[in-house]
Coordinates of C-alpha atoms in Angstrom, one line a residue:
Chain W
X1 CA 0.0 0.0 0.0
X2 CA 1.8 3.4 -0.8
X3 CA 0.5 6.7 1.1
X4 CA 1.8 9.6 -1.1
X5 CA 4.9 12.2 1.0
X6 CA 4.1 14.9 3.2
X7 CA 5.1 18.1 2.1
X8 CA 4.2 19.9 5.1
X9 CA 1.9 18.5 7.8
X10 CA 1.9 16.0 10.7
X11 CA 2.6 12.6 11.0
X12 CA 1.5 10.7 14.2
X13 CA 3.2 7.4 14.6
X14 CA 3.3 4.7 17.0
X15 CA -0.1 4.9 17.9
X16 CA -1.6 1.4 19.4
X17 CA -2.9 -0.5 17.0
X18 CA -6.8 -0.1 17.3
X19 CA -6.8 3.2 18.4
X20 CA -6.0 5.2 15.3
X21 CA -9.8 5.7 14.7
X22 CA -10.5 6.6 17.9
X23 CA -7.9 9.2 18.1
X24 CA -9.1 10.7 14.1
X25 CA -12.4 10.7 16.1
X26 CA -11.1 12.5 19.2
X27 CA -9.0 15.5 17.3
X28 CA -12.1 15.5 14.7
X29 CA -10.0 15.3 11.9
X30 CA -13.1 14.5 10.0
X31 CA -13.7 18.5 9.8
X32 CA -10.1 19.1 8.4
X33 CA -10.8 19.8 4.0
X34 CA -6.8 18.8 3.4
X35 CA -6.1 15.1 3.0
X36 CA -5.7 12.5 6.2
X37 CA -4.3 9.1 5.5
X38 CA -5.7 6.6 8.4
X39 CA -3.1 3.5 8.1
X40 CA -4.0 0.7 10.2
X41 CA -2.0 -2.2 11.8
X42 CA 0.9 -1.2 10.1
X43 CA 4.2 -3.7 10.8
X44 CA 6.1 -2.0 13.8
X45 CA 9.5 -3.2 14.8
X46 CA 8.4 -2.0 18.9
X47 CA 4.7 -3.1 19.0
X48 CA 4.4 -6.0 16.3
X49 CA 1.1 -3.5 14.8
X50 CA 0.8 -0.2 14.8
X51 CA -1.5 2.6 13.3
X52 CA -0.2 5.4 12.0
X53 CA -2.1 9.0 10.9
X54 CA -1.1 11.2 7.9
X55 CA -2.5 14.9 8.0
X56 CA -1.2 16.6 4.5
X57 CA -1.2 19.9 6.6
X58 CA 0.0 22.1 9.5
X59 CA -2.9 21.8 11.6
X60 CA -3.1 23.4 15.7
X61 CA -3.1 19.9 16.7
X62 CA -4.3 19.3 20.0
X63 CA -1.5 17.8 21.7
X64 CA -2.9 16.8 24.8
X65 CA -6.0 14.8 23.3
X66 CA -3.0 12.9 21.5
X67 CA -1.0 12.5 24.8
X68 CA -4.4 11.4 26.4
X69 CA -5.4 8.6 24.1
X70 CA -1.6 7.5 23.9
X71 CA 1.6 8.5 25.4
X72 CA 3.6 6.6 23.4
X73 CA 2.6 8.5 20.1
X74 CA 5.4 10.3 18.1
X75 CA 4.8 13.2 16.6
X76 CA 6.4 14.6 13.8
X77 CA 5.9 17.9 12.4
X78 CA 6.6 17.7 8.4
X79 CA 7.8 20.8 6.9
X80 CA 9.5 21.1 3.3
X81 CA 9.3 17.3 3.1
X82 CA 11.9 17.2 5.8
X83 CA 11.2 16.0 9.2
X84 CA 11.7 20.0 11.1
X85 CA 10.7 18.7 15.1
X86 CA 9.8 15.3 16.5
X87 CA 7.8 15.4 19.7
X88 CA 7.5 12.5 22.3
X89 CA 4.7 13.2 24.6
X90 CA 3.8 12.5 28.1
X91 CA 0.2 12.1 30.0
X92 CA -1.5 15.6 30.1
X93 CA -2.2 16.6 33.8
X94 CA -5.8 18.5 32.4
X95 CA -7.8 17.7 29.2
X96 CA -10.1 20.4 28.3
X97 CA -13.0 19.4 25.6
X98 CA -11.2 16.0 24.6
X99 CA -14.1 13.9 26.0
X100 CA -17.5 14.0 27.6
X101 CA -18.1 13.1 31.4
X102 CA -20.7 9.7 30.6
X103 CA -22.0 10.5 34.3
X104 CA -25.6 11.4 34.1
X105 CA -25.7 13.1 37.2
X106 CA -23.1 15.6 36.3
X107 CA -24.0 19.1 35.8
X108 CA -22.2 19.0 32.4
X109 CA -25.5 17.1 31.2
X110 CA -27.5 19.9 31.9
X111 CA -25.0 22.6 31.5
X112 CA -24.1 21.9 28.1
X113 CA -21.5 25.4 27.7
X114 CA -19.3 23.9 30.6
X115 CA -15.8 23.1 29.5
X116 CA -15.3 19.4 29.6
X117 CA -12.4 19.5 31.8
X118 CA -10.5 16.2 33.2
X119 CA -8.0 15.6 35.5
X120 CA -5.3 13.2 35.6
X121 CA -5.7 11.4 39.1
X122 CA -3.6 8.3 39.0
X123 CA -0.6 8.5 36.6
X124 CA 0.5 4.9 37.4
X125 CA -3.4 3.5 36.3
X126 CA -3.8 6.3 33.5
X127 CA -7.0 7.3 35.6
X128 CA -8.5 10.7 34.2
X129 CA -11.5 12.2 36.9
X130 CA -14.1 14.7 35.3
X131 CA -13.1 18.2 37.2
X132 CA -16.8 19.0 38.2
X133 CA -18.1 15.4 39.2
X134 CA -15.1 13.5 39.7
X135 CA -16.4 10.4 37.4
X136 CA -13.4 8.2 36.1
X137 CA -13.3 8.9 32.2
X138 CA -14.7 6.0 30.2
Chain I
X1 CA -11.8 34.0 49.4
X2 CA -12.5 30.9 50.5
X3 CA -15.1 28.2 49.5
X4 CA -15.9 24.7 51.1
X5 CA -16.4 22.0 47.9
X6 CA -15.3 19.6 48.9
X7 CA -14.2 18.5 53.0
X8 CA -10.6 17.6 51.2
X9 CA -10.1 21.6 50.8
X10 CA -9.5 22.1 54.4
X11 CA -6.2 21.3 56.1
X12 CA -6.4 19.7 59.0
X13 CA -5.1 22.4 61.3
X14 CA -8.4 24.2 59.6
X15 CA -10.9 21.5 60.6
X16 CA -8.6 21.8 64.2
X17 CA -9.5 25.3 64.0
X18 CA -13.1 25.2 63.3
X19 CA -13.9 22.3 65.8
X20 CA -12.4 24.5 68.5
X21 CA -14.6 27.4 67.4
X22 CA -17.4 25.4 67.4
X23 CA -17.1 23.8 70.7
X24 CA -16.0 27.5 72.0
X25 CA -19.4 28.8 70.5
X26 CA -21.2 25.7 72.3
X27 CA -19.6 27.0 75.9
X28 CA -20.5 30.5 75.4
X29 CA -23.0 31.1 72.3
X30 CA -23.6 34.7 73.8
X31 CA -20.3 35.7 72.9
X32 CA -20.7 34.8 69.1
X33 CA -24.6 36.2 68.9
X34 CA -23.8 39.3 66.9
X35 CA -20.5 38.2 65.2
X36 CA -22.1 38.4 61.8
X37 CA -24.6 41.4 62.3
X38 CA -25.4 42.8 58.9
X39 CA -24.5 40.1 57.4
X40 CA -26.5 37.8 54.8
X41 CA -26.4 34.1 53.9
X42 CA -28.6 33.2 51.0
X43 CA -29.6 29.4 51.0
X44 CA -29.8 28.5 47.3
X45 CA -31.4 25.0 47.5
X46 CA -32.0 23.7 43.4
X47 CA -33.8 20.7 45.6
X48 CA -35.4 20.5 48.9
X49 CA -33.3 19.5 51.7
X50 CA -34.9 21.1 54.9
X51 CA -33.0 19.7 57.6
X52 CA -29.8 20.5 56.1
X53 CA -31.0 24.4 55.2
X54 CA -32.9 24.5 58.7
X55 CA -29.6 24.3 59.7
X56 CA -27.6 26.6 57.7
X57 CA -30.5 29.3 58.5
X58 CA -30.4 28.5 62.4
X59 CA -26.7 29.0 62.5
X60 CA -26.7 32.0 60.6
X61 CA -29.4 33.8 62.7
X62 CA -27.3 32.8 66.1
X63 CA -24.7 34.8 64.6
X64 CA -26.6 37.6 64.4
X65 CA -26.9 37.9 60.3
X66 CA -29.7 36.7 58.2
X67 CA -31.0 34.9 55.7
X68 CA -32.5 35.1 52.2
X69 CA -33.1 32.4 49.9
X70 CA -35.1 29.4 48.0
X71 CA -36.1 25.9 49.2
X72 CA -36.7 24.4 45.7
X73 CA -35.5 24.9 41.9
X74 CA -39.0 25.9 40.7
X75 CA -38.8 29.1 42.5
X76 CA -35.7 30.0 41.5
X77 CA -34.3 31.0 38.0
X78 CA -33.1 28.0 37.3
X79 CA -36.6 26.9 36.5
X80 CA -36.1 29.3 33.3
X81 CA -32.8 27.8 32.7
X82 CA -30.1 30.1 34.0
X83 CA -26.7 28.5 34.6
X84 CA -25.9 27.8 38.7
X85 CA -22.8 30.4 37.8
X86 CA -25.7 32.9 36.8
X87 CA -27.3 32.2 40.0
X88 CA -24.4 32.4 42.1
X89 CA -22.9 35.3 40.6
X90 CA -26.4 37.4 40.5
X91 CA -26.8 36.2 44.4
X92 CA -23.5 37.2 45.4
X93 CA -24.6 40.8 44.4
X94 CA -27.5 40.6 47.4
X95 CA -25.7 38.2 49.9
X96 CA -22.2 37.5 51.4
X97 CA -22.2 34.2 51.9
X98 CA -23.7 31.2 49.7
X99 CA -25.4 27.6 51.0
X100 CA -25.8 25.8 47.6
X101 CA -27.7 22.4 47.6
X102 CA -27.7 21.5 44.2
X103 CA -29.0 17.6 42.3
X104 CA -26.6 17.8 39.7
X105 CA -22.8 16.6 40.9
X106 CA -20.3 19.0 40.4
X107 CA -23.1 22.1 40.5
X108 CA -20.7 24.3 42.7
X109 CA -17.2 23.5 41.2
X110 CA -19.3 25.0 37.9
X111 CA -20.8 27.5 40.0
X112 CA -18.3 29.1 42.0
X113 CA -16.3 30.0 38.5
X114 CA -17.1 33.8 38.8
X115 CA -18.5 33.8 42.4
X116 CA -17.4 36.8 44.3
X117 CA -18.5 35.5 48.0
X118 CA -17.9 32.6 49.5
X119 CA -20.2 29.5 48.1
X120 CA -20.4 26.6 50.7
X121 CA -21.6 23.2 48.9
X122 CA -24.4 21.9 51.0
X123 CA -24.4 19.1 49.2
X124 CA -24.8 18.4 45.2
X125 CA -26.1 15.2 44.4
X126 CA -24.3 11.8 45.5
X127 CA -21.3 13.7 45.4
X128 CA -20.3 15.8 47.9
X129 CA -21.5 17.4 51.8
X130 CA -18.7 18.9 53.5
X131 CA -21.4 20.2 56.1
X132 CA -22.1 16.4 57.1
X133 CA -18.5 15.5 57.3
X134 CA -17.8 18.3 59.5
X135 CA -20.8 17.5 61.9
X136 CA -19.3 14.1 61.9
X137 CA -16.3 15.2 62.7
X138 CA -17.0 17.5 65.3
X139 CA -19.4 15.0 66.9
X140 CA -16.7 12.4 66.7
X141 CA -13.9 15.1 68.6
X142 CA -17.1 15.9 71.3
X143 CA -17.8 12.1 72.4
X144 CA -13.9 10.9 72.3
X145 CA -12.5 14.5 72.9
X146 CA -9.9 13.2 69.7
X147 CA -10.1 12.2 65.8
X148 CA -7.2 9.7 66.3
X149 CA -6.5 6.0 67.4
X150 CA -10.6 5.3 67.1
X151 CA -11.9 2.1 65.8
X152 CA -14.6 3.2 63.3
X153 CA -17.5 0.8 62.2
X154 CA -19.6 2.1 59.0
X155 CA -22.3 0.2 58.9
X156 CA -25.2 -0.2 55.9
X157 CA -25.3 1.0 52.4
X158 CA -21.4 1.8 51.7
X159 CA -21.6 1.7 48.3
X160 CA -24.0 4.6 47.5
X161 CA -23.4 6.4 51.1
X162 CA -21.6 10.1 50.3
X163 CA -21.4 10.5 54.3
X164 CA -19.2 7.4 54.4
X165 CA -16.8 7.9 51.8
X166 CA -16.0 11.5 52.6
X167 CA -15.8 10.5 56.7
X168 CA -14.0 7.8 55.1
X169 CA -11.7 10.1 53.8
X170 CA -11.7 13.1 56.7
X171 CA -11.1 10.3 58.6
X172 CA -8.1 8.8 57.1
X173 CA -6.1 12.4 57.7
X174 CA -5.7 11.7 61.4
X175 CA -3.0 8.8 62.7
X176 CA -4.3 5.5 64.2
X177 CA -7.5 5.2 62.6
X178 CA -9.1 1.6 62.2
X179 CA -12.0 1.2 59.6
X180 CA -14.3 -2.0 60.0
X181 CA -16.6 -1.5 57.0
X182 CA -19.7 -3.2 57.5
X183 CA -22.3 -4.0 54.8
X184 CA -23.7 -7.1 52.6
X185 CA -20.8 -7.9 49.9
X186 CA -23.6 -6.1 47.0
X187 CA -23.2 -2.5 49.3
X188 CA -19.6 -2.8 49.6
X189 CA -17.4 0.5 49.5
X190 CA -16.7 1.2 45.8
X191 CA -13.2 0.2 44.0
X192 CA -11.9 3.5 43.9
X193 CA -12.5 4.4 47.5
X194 CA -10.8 1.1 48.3
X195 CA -7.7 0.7 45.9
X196 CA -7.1 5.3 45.7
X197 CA -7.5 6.1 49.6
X198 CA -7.6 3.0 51.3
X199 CA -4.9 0.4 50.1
X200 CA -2.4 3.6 49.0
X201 CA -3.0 5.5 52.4
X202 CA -2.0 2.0 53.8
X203 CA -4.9 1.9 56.0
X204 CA -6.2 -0.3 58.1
X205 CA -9.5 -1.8 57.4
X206 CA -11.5 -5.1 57.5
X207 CA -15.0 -5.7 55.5
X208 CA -17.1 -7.8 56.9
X209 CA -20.9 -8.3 56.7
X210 CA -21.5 -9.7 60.5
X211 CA -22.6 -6.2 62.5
X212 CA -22.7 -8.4 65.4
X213 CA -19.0 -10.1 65.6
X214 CA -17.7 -6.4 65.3
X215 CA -19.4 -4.6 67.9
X216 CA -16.7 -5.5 70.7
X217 CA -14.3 -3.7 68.8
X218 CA -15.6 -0.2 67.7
X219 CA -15.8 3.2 69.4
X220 CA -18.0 4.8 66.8
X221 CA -20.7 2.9 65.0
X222 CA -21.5 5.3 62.0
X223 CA -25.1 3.7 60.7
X224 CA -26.4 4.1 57.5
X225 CA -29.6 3.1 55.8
X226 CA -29.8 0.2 53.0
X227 CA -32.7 1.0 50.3
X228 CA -34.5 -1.5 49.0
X229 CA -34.1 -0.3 45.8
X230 CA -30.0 -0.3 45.9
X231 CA -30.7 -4.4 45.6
X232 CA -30.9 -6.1 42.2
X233 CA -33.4 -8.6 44.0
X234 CA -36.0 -8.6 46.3
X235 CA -34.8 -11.8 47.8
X236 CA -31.5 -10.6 48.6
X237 CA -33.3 -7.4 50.3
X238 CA -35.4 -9.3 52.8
X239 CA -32.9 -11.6 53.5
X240 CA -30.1 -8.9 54.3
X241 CA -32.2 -6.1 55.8
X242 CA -32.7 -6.6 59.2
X243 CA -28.9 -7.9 59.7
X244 CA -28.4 -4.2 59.7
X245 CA -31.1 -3.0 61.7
X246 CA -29.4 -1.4 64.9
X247 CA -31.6 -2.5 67.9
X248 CA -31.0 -3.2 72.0
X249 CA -29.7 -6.8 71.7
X250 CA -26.9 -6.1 68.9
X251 CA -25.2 -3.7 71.4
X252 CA -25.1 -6.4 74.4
X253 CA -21.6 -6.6 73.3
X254 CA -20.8 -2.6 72.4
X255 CA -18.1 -1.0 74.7
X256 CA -19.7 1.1 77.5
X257 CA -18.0 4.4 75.6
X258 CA -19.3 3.2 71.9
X259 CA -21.1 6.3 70.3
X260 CA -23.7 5.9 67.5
X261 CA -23.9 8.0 65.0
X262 CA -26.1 8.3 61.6
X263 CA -26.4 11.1 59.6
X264 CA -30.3 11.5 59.8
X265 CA -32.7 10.9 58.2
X266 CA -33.2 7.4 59.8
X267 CA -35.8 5.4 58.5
X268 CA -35.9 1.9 60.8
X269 CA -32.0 1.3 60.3
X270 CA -32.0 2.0 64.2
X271 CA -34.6 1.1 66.3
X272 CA -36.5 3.7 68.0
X273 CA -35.9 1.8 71.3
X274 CA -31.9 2.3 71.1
X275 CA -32.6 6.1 70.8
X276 CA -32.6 6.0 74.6
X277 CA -29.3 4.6 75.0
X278 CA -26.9 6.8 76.2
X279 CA -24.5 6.1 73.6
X280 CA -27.2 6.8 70.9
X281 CA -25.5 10.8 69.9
X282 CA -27.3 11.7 66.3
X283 CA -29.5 14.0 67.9
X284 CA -26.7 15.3 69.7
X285 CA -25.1 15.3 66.2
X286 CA -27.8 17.1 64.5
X287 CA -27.0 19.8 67.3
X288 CA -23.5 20.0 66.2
X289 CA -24.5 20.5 63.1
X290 CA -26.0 23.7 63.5
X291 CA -22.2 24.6 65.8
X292 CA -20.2 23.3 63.1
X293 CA -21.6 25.6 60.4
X294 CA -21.4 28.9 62.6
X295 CA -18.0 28.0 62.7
X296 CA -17.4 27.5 59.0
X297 CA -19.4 30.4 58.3
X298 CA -17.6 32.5 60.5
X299 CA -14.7 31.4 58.8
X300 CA -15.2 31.9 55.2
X301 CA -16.7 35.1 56.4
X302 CA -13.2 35.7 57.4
X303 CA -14.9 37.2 61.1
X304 CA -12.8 37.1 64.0

């Protein structure tokens, strides 16, 4: 299968394979008009599979939903068809409008303007709490 | 400006602080009757909770200031669908001080974004009530004149049961502190509580669903109720119920200096005929209640 080169965009590698859908999903990359290459269970010499994403543009790309759905992504920032920054991330501490707190107690439900805010709690167990109703992030 | 969210936000030299105030207030209430003259507290209560605001309003008026307020969401703005930030920031314009009882969890972490007075959560949903913890713990440092080296028996629905988890965790601050949780395997505390305070505060704790076999040990029995409707089956209901039913014969065994304590309301978790035990306190803890939130209000009010 050959993907065409980036001249200038972003290329997130490493991603777990399965979750290369859900993280398009997450950073709506759906909404973006330039092209996004979705390549999944790609051969990967650390994970066996692994997905990888293509955007074919320099997008503000939300580093911390990346970071939040895997902290083993890489992310490199293509510019001039040369590789111009790699980026290794680590788990966000906050997470603002990444994802929805599922709790339906939680004034978010009825407060729809509220900024979805979640806060890392447990580092070790990856454990994100919603910052209003404290709900683990499913 | 402070608020009180969540009973976590205080340090412990504050709750120190505020249990000394509020057992300073029970030895002379004179002295604190005018503290907070000209002062307002408005009760903002999105659902009706009238012990809890009965209480709010009584403390408030022994210190002198008054009260202004709603007892239910349909009188209120909310009704017409203004945000609780709205609320609390068009409130704080009228009042200096803020009771919020809210259904939705979370209600005053959202509302207190662009508060200007102090906004004490009087409970939002199953989430959060500081004001209970502190009655607890007040009542607790009354009857044992400490809140360390005390065997602590929760008994009933610990699954569900906001009073337990945050005592649970008030609790777990001071050195020495022994939890026997008490409850059918279904109403067990949840995971969270257990493996994120519990097991990584390294404390010590025994479940057990025999009320009975744990008595001897305990120096506070802190009942709560278990609902019918918390069971998947009504079988499993009828058959656990009455195992955690406090009455006369289960405390044959109870220490002399055992004190029993329930956050109110009680349905027929304890049996009217223990209420004349002298180690039965939750009416004494209701009365604390009222001493514990002078104290916090005086506090947030920042009033000597």
């Amino acid at each position: 299968m050959i993907i065409g080169k980036i001249e200038d965009g972003i290329v997130l590698d490493h991603i777990k394979a399965g979750q290369g859908m859900r993280l398009y999903n997450i950073l709506g990359l759906e909404k973006l008009d330039c092209e996004v290459a979705l390549i999944q269970n790609a051969p990967s010499q650390k994970h066996g599979r692994k997905d990888i994403l293509k955007i074919d543009k320099l997008i503000d790309l939300n580093i911390d939903a990346v970071g939040f759905v895997d902290p083993g992504i890489t992310v490199n920032i293509i510019e001039g068809g040369k590789l111009a920054k790699r980026k290794h991330l680590e788990l966000p501490t906050e997470i603002v409008d990444v994802i929805k707190c599922k709790n339906p107690r939680c004034i978010t439900t009825i407060e729809q303007e509220l900024p979805q805010v979640f806060r890392l709690t447990d580092a070790v167990n990856k454990v994100y709490r919603c910052k209003y109703c404290e709900s683990k992030a499913k | 400006m402070r608020h009180l969210i969540d009973i976590m936000d205080l340090s412990i030299e504050e709750l120190d602080e505020m249990i000394a105030v509020a057992k300073d207030i029970i030895a002379d209430p004179q002295a604190y009757s005018h503290k907070c003259a000209g002062k307002k507290l408005a009760t903002l209560f999105f659902e009706p909770s009238t012990r809890t605001r009965l209480s709010f309003e009584a403390a408030m008026y022994e210190l002198g200031g008054v009260v202004l307020g709603f007892s239910e969401a349909n009188s209120s703005s909310a009704a017409k669908g203004e945000s609780v930030s709205d609320t609390i920031r068009t409130v704080g314009c009228y009042a200096d001080i803020i009771a919020m009882r809210h259904p939705k969890e979370g209600a005053p972490v959202a509302g207190i974004r662009r508060s200007t007075v102090p906004v004490i959560n009087a409970g939002d949903g199953g989430h959060n009530h500081p004001t209970q913890t502190l009655t607890d713990l007040l009542t607790i440092s009354r009857e044992k004149n400490r809140l360390d080296g005390l065997t602590i028996g929760l008994c009933g629905d610990l699954k569900f049961g906001r009073t337990v988890h945050s005592l649970i965790n008030a609790m777990s601050r001071y050195p020495d502190n022994k939890f026997i949780l008490i409850s059918p395997e279904e109403l067990r505390i949840p995971e969270y509580l257990k493996y994120e305070t519990m097991i990584k505060k390294n404390l010590e704790f025994v479940e057990t669903d025999d009320l009975e076999a744990a008595m001897p040990q305990l120096d506070i029995l802190y009942m709560t109720r278990v609902q019918r409707e918390r069971f998947f089956n009504e079988q499993d209901y009828l058959r656990l119920k009455d195992s955690y039913i406090l009455t006369p014969d289960k405390l044959e065994n109870a220490k002399e200096t055992l004190s029993i304590l329930h956050p109110l309301p009680r349905v027929n978790e304890i049996s009217v005929a223990v209420d004349d035990d002298p180690r039965a306190k939750y009416f004494e803890q209701v009365l604390n209640g009222k001493y514990i939130r002078m104290a916090l209000i005086l506090k947030l009010l920042e009033v000597a």
